Coordinates of C-alpha atoms in Angstrom, one line a residue:
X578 CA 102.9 167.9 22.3
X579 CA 104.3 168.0 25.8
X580 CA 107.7 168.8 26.7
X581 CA 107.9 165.3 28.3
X582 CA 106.9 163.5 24.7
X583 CA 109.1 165.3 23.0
X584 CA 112.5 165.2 24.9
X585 CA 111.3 161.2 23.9
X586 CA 110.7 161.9 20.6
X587 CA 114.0 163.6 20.6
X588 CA 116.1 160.9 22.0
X589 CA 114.3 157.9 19.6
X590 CA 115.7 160.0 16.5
X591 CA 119.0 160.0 18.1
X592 CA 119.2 156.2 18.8
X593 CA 117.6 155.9 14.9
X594 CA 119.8 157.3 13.3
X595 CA 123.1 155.7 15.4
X596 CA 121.0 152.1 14.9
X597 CA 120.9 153.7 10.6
X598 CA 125.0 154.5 11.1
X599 CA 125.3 151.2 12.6
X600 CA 123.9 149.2 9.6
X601 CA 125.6 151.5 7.1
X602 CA 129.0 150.8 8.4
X603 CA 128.2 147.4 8.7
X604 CA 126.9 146.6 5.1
X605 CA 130.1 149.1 3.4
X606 CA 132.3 147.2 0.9
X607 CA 135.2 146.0 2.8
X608 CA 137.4 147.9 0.4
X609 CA 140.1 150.9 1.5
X610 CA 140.6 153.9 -0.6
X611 CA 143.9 153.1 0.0
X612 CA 147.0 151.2 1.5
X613 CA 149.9 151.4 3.3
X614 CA 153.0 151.0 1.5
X615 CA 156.8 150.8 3.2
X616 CA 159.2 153.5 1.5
X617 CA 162.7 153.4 1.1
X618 CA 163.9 156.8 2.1
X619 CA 167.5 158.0 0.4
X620 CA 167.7 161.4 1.1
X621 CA 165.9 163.4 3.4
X622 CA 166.6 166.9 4.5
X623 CA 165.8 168.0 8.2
X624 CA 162.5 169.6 7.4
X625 CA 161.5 165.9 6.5
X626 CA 161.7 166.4 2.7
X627 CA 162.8 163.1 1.3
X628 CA 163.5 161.0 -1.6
X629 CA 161.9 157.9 -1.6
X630 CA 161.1 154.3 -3.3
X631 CA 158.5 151.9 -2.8
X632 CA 157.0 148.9 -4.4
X633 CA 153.6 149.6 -6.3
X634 CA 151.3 147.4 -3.7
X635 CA 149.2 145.9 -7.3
X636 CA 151.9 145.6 -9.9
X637 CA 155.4 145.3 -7.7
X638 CA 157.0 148.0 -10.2
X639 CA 159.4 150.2 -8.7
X640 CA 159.1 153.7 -8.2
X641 CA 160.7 156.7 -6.7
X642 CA 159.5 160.3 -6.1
X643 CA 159.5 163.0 -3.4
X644 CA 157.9 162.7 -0.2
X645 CA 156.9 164.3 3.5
X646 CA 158.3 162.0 5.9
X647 CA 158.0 162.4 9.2
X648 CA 160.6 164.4 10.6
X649 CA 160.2 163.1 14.1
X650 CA 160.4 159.9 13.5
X651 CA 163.2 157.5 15.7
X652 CA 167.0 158.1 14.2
X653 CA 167.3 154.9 13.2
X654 CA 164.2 154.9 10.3
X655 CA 166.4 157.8 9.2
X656 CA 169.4 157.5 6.2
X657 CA 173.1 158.0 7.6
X658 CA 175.0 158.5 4.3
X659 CA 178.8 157.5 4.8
X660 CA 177.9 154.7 6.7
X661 CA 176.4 152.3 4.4
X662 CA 177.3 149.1 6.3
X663 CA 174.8 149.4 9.1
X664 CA 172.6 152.2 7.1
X665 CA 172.3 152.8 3.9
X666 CA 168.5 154.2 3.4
X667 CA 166.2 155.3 5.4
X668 CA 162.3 153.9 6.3
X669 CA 159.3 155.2 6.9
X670 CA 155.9 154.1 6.1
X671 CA 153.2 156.1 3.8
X672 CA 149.9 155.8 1.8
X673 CA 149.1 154.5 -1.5
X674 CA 145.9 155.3 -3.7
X675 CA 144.4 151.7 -4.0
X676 CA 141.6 153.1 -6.7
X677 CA 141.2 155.5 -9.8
X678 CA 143.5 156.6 -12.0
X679 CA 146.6 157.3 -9.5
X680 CA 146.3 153.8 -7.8
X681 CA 149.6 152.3 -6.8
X682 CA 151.1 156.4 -6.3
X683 CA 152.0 157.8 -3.2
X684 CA 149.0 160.2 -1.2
X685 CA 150.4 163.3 0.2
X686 CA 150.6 163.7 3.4
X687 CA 148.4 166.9 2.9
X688 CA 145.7 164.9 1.2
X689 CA 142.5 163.6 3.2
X690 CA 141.9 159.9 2.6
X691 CA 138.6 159.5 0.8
X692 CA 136.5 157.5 2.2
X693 CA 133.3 155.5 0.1
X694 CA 129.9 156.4 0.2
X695 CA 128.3 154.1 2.2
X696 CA 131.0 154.8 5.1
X697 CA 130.8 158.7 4.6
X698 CA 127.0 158.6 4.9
X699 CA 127.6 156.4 8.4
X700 CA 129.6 159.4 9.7
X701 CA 127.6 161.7 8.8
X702 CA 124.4 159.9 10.7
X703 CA 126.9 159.9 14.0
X704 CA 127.7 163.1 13.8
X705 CA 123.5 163.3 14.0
X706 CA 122.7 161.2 15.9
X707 CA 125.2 161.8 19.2
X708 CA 123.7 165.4 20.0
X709 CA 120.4 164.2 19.6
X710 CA 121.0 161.2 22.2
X711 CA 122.9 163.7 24.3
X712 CA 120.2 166.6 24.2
X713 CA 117.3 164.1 24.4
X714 CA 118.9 163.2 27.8
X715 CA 119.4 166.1 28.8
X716 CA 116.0 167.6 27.9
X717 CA 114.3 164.5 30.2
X718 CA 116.9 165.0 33.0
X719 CA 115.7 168.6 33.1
X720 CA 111.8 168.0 33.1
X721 CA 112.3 165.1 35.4
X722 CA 114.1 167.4 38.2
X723 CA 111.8 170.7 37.3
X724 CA 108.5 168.8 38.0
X725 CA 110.1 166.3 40.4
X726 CA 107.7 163.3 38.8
X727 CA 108.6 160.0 39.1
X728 CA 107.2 156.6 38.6
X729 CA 106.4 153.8 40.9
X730 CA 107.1 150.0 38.9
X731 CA 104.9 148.1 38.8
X732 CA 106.6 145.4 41.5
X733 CA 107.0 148.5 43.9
X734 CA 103.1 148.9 43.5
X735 CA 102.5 145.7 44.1
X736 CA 104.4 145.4 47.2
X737 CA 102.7 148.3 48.4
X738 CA 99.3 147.2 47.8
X739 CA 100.3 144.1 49.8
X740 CA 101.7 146.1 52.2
X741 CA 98.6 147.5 52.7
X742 CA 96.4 145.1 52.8
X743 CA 98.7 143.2 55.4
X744 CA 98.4 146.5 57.4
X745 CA 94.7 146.6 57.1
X746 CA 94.4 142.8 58.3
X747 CA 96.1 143.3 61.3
X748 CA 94.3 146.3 62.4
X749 CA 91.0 144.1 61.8
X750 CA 92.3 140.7 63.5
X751 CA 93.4 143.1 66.4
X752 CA 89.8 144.8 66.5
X753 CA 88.3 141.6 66.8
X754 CA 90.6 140.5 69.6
X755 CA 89.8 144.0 71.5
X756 CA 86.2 143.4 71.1
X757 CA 86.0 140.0 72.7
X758 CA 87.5 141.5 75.7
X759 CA 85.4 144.4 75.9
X760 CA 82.5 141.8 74.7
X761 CA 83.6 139.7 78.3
X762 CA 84.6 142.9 80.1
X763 CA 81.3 145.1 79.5
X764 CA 78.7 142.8 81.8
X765 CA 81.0 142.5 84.7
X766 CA 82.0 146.2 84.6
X767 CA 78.0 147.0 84.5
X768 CA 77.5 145.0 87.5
X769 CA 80.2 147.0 89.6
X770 CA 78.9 150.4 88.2
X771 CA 75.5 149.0 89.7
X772 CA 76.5 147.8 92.5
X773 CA 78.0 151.7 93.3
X774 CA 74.9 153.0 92.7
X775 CA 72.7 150.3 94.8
X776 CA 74.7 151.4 97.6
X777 CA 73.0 155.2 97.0
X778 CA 70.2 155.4 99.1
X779 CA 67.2 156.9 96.9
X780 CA 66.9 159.4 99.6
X781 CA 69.7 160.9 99.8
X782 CA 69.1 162.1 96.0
X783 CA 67.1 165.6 95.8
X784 CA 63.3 165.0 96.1
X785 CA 64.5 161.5 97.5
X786 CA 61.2 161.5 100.0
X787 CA 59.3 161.7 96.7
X788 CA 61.6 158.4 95.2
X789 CA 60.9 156.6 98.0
X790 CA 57.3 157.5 97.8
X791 CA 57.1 156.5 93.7
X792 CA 58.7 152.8 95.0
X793 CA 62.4 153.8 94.4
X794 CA 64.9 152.8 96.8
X795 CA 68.1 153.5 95.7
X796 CA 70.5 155.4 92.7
X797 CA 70.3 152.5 90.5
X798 CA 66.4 151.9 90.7
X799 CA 65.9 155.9 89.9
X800 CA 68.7 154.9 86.6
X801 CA 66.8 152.6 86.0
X802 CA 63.4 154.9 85.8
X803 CA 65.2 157.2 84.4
X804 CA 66.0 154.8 81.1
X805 CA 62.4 153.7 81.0
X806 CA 60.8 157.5 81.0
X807 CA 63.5 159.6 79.6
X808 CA 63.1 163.1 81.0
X809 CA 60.6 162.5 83.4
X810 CA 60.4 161.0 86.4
X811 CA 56.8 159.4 87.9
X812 CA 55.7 161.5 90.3
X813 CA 57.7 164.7 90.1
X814 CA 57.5 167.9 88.1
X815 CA 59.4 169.0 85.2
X816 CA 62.1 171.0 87.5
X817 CA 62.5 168.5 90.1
X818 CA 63.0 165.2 87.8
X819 CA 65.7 167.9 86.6
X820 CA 67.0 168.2 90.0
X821 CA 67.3 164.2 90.5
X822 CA 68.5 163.3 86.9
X823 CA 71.5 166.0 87.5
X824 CA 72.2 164.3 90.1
X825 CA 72.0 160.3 89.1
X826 CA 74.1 161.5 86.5
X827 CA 77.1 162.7 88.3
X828 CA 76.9 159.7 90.3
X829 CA 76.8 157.5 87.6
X830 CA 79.7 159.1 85.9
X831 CA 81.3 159.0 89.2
X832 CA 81.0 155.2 89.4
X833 CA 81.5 154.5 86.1
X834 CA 85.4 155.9 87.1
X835 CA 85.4 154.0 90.0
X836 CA 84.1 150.5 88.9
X837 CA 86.9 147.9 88.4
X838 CA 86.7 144.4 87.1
X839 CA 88.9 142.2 89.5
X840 CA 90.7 139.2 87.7
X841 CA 89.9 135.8 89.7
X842 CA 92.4 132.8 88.4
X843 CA 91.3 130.4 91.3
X844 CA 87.6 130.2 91.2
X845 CA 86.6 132.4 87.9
X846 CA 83.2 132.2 86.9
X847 CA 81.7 132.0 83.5
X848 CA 81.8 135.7 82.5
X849 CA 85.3 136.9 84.1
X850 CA 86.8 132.8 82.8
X851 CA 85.2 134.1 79.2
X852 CA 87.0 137.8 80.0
X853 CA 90.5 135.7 80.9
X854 CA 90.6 134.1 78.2
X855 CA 90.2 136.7 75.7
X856 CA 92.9 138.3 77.6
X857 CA 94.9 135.5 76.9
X858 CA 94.9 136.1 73.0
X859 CA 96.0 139.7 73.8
X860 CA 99.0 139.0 76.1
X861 CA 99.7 135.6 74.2
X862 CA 100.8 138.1 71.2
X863 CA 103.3 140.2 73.1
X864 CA 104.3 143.4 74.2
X865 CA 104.9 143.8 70.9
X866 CA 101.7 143.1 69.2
X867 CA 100.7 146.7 70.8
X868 CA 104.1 148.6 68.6
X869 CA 102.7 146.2 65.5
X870 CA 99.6 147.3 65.5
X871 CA 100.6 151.1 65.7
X872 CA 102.9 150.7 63.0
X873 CA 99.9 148.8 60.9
X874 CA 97.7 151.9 62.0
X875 CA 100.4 154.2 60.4
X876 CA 101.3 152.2 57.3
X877 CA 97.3 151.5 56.1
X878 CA 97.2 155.3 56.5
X879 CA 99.9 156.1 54.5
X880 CA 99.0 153.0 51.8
X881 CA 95.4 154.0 51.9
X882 CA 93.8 152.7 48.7
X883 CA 93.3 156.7 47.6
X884 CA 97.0 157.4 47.9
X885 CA 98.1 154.3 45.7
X886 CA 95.6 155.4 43.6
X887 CA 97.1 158.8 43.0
X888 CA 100.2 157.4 42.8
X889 CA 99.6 155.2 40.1
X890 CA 97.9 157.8 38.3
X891 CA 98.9 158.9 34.3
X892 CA 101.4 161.5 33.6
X893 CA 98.0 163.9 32.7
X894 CA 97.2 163.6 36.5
X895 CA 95.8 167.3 37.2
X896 CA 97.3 167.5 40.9
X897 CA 101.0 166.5 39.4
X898 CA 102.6 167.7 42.9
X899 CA 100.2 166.0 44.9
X900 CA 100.9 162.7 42.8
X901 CA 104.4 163.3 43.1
X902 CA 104.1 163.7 47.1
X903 CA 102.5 160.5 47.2
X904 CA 105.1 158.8 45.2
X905 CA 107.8 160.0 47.4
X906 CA 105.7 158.8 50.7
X907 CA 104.7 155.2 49.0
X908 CA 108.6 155.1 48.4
X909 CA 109.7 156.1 51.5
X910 CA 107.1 153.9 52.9
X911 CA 107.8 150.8 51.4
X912 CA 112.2 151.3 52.4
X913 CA 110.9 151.7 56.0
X914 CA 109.1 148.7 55.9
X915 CA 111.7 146.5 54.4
X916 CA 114.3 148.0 56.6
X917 CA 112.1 146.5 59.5
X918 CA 110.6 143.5 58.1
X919 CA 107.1 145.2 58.6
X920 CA 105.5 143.1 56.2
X921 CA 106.6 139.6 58.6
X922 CA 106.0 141.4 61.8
X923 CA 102.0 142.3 60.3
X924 CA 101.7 138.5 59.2
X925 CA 102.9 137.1 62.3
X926 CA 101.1 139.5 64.6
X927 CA 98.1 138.8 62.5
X928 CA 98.5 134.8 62.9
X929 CA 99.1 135.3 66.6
X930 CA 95.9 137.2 67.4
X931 CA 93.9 135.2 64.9
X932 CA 94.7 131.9 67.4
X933 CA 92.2 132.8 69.3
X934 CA 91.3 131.6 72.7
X935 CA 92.0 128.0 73.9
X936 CA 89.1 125.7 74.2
X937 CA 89.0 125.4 77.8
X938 CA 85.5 125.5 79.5
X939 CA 87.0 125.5 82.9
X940 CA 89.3 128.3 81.8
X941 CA 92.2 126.4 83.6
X942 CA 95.2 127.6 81.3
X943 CA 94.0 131.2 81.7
X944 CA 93.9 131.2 84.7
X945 CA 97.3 129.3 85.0
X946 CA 98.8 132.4 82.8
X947 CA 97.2 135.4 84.7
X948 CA 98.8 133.8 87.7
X949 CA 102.3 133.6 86.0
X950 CA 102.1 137.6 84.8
X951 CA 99.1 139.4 86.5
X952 CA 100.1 142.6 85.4
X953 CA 100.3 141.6 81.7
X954 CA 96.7 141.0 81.4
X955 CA 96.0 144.3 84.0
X956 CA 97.7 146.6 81.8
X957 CA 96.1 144.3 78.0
X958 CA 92.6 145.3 80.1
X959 CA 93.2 148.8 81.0
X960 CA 94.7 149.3 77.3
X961 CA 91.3 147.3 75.1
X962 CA 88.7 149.2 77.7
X963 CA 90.0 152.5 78.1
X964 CA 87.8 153.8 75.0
X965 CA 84.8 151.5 76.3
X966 CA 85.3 152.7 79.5
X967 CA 84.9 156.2 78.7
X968 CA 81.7 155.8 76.9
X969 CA 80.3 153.8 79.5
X970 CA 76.8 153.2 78.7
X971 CA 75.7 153.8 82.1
X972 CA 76.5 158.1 81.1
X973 CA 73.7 157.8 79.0
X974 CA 71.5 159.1 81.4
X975 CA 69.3 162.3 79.4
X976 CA 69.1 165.4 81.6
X977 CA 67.2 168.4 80.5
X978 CA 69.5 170.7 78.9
X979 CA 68.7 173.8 81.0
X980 CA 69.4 171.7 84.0
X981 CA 72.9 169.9 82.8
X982 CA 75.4 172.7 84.0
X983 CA 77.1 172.6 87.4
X984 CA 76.8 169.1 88.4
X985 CA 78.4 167.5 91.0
X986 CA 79.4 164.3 91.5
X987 CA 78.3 162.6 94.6
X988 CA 78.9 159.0 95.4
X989 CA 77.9 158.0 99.2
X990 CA 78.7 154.5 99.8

């Protein structure tokens, strides 16, 4: 049995035998062992030694007999002899047996009051039960901070799973906003990056008498050869399609950082009105759809469906620290999101990039809007391309890889 179990075991017993106590006491006979008489003290000395009288409680005879009263009892319950006017006796209070064969006599002071069974047998069942509630708590309060395991309820897990899963949404609504720009932005960057390298006369490239002689006329013509034949070039050796592809690759990487896509709100066409409006979803959602999503990236991280899993795992759980850790982050998790309303700032973010574009053909309120705040929608551009725009496909240009080190970029406009 494990140490956990059985500080549970221990504390049920405990509350048992208090619920057992409970009932005894309950279901006694409602009868004393005794009963409280008044005595009539006539003498007393000043150890508290007194003569007294009282009424028998079940027959109302008189009787009389010696007593321990208390000796520090208020002056006036005492006897003042000589001044019988305002005095005469004495009073205190003492206890009769109200069974057996002495009821109706005085108890000593001395003498324990019996008590019945019933009632004995409920005090002994506290006396029981109380260290076995007390060590019971204990023995869990000392596992619990040894092993540092705790337990997620179930409506914390829930709110973490939906947590979660409102993380995870956004980050997929905002994909699917990023990729329509780069979708609109991709054929008009290509064209530019073309454009550079039309500009390169074929000749000016190593071997470029050869080019010119295999029909090539400028950089983007040999690219272009170069995607058809990887490797090779028609025409020229091994070495010297080297030499060229070294060197169409450079400039290609070269213009690939040079190219950039101008925004036109009076006269857009088709592809840069499609890339405006796109945009427009972007910057529609706010500076602050950009701190959303970062927050969203963070939180599905941290509420990844593998760490709820661990942290809803049994008590057998073989990694009990890790389990533990990932209670303690799913906790801390969930107050940081409250504390900022994450879970409302995901769904609205969400709803907001979800709008999607307006149906516009002639791209008229895009346009309208990138005139209002052009450098909005420059920096919503720079910030969906920049990964695009580093794996521009245009790189993708295979050069032998002997021949790959030490190029330079040329660009010649």
């Amino acid at each position: 049995m494990s140490g956990r179990l059985a500080a549970r075991w221990v504390l049920v017993l405990g509350v048992a035998l208090f619920a057992v106590s409970g009932v005894l006491y309950t279901v006694a006979p409602d009868e004393s062992p005794s009963v409280q008489v008044e005595l009539t003290v006539d003498k007393e000395a000043k150890d508290g030694a007194c003569d007294v009288r009282w009424t028998d409680p079940f027959t109302k005879k008189q009787h009389s007999g010696h007593y321990q009263c208390d000796a520090e009892r208020d002056a006036v319950l005492k006897p003042h002899p000589g001044d019988d006017e305002y005095y005469p006796t004495g009073t205190d209070y003492g206890w009769a047996y109200a069974l057996g064969e002495h009821k109706g006599g005085l108890i000593p002071a001395d003498d324990p009051l019996e008590q019945g069974p019933l009632v004995r047998a409920s005090d002994t069942l506290i006396l029981l039960a109380l260290p076995l509630m007390l060590g019971g708590l204990v023995w869990s309060a000392v596992l619990l901070a040894r092993d540092g395991t705790v337990r997620l309820s179930r409506s914390a897990l829930r709110r973490a799973h939906d947590l979660g899963e409102a993380a995870a949404r956004l980050l997929g609504d905002h994909r699917r906003a990023t990729a329509a720009v780069v979708t609109a932005w991709r054929p008009l960057h290509e064209e530019r990056v073309r454009a550079v390298l039309a500009r390169v006369p074929a000749k000016n490239l190593p071997h470029g008498e050869a080019l010119e002689a295999a029909g090539l006329a400028s950089a983007d013509e040999v690219r272009e050869a170069a995607a058809q034949s990887p490797g090779r070039l028609a025409g020229l050796g091994r070495d010297a399609s080297a030499d060229v592809l070294r060197a169409v690759a450079a400039l290609t990487a070269g213009a690939c950082d040079a190219a950039l896509v101008r925004l036109d709100a009076e006269q857009p066409g088709a592809q840069e009105g499609a890339l405006l409006a796109a945009l427009e979803v972007l910057v529609g959602a706010g500076p602050r759809a950009a701190e959303a999503t970062g927050r969203a990236a963070e939180t599905a991280k941290l509420l990844a469906p593998e760490v709820l899993a661990l942290a809803e795992g049994s008590d057998g759980a073989a990694d009990r620290q890790a389990r533990t850790a990932a209670i303690r982050n799913v906790r801390r998790t969930l107050a940081q999101a409250e504390r900022g309303a994450l879970a409302h700032t995901f769904a609205q973010t969400s709803v907001d990039l979800l709008r999607g574009a307006d149906p516009d053909p002639e791209f008229l309120a895009a346009g309208a809007d990138f005139a209002t705040r052009p450098s909005a929608y420059y920096q919503a551009l720079e910030t969906a391309t920049a990964p695009a725009d580093r794996a521009c496909a245009h790189r993708a240009i295979r050069v032998p890889a002997d021949a790959a080190a030490g190029m330079e970029p040329v660009i010649t406009s």
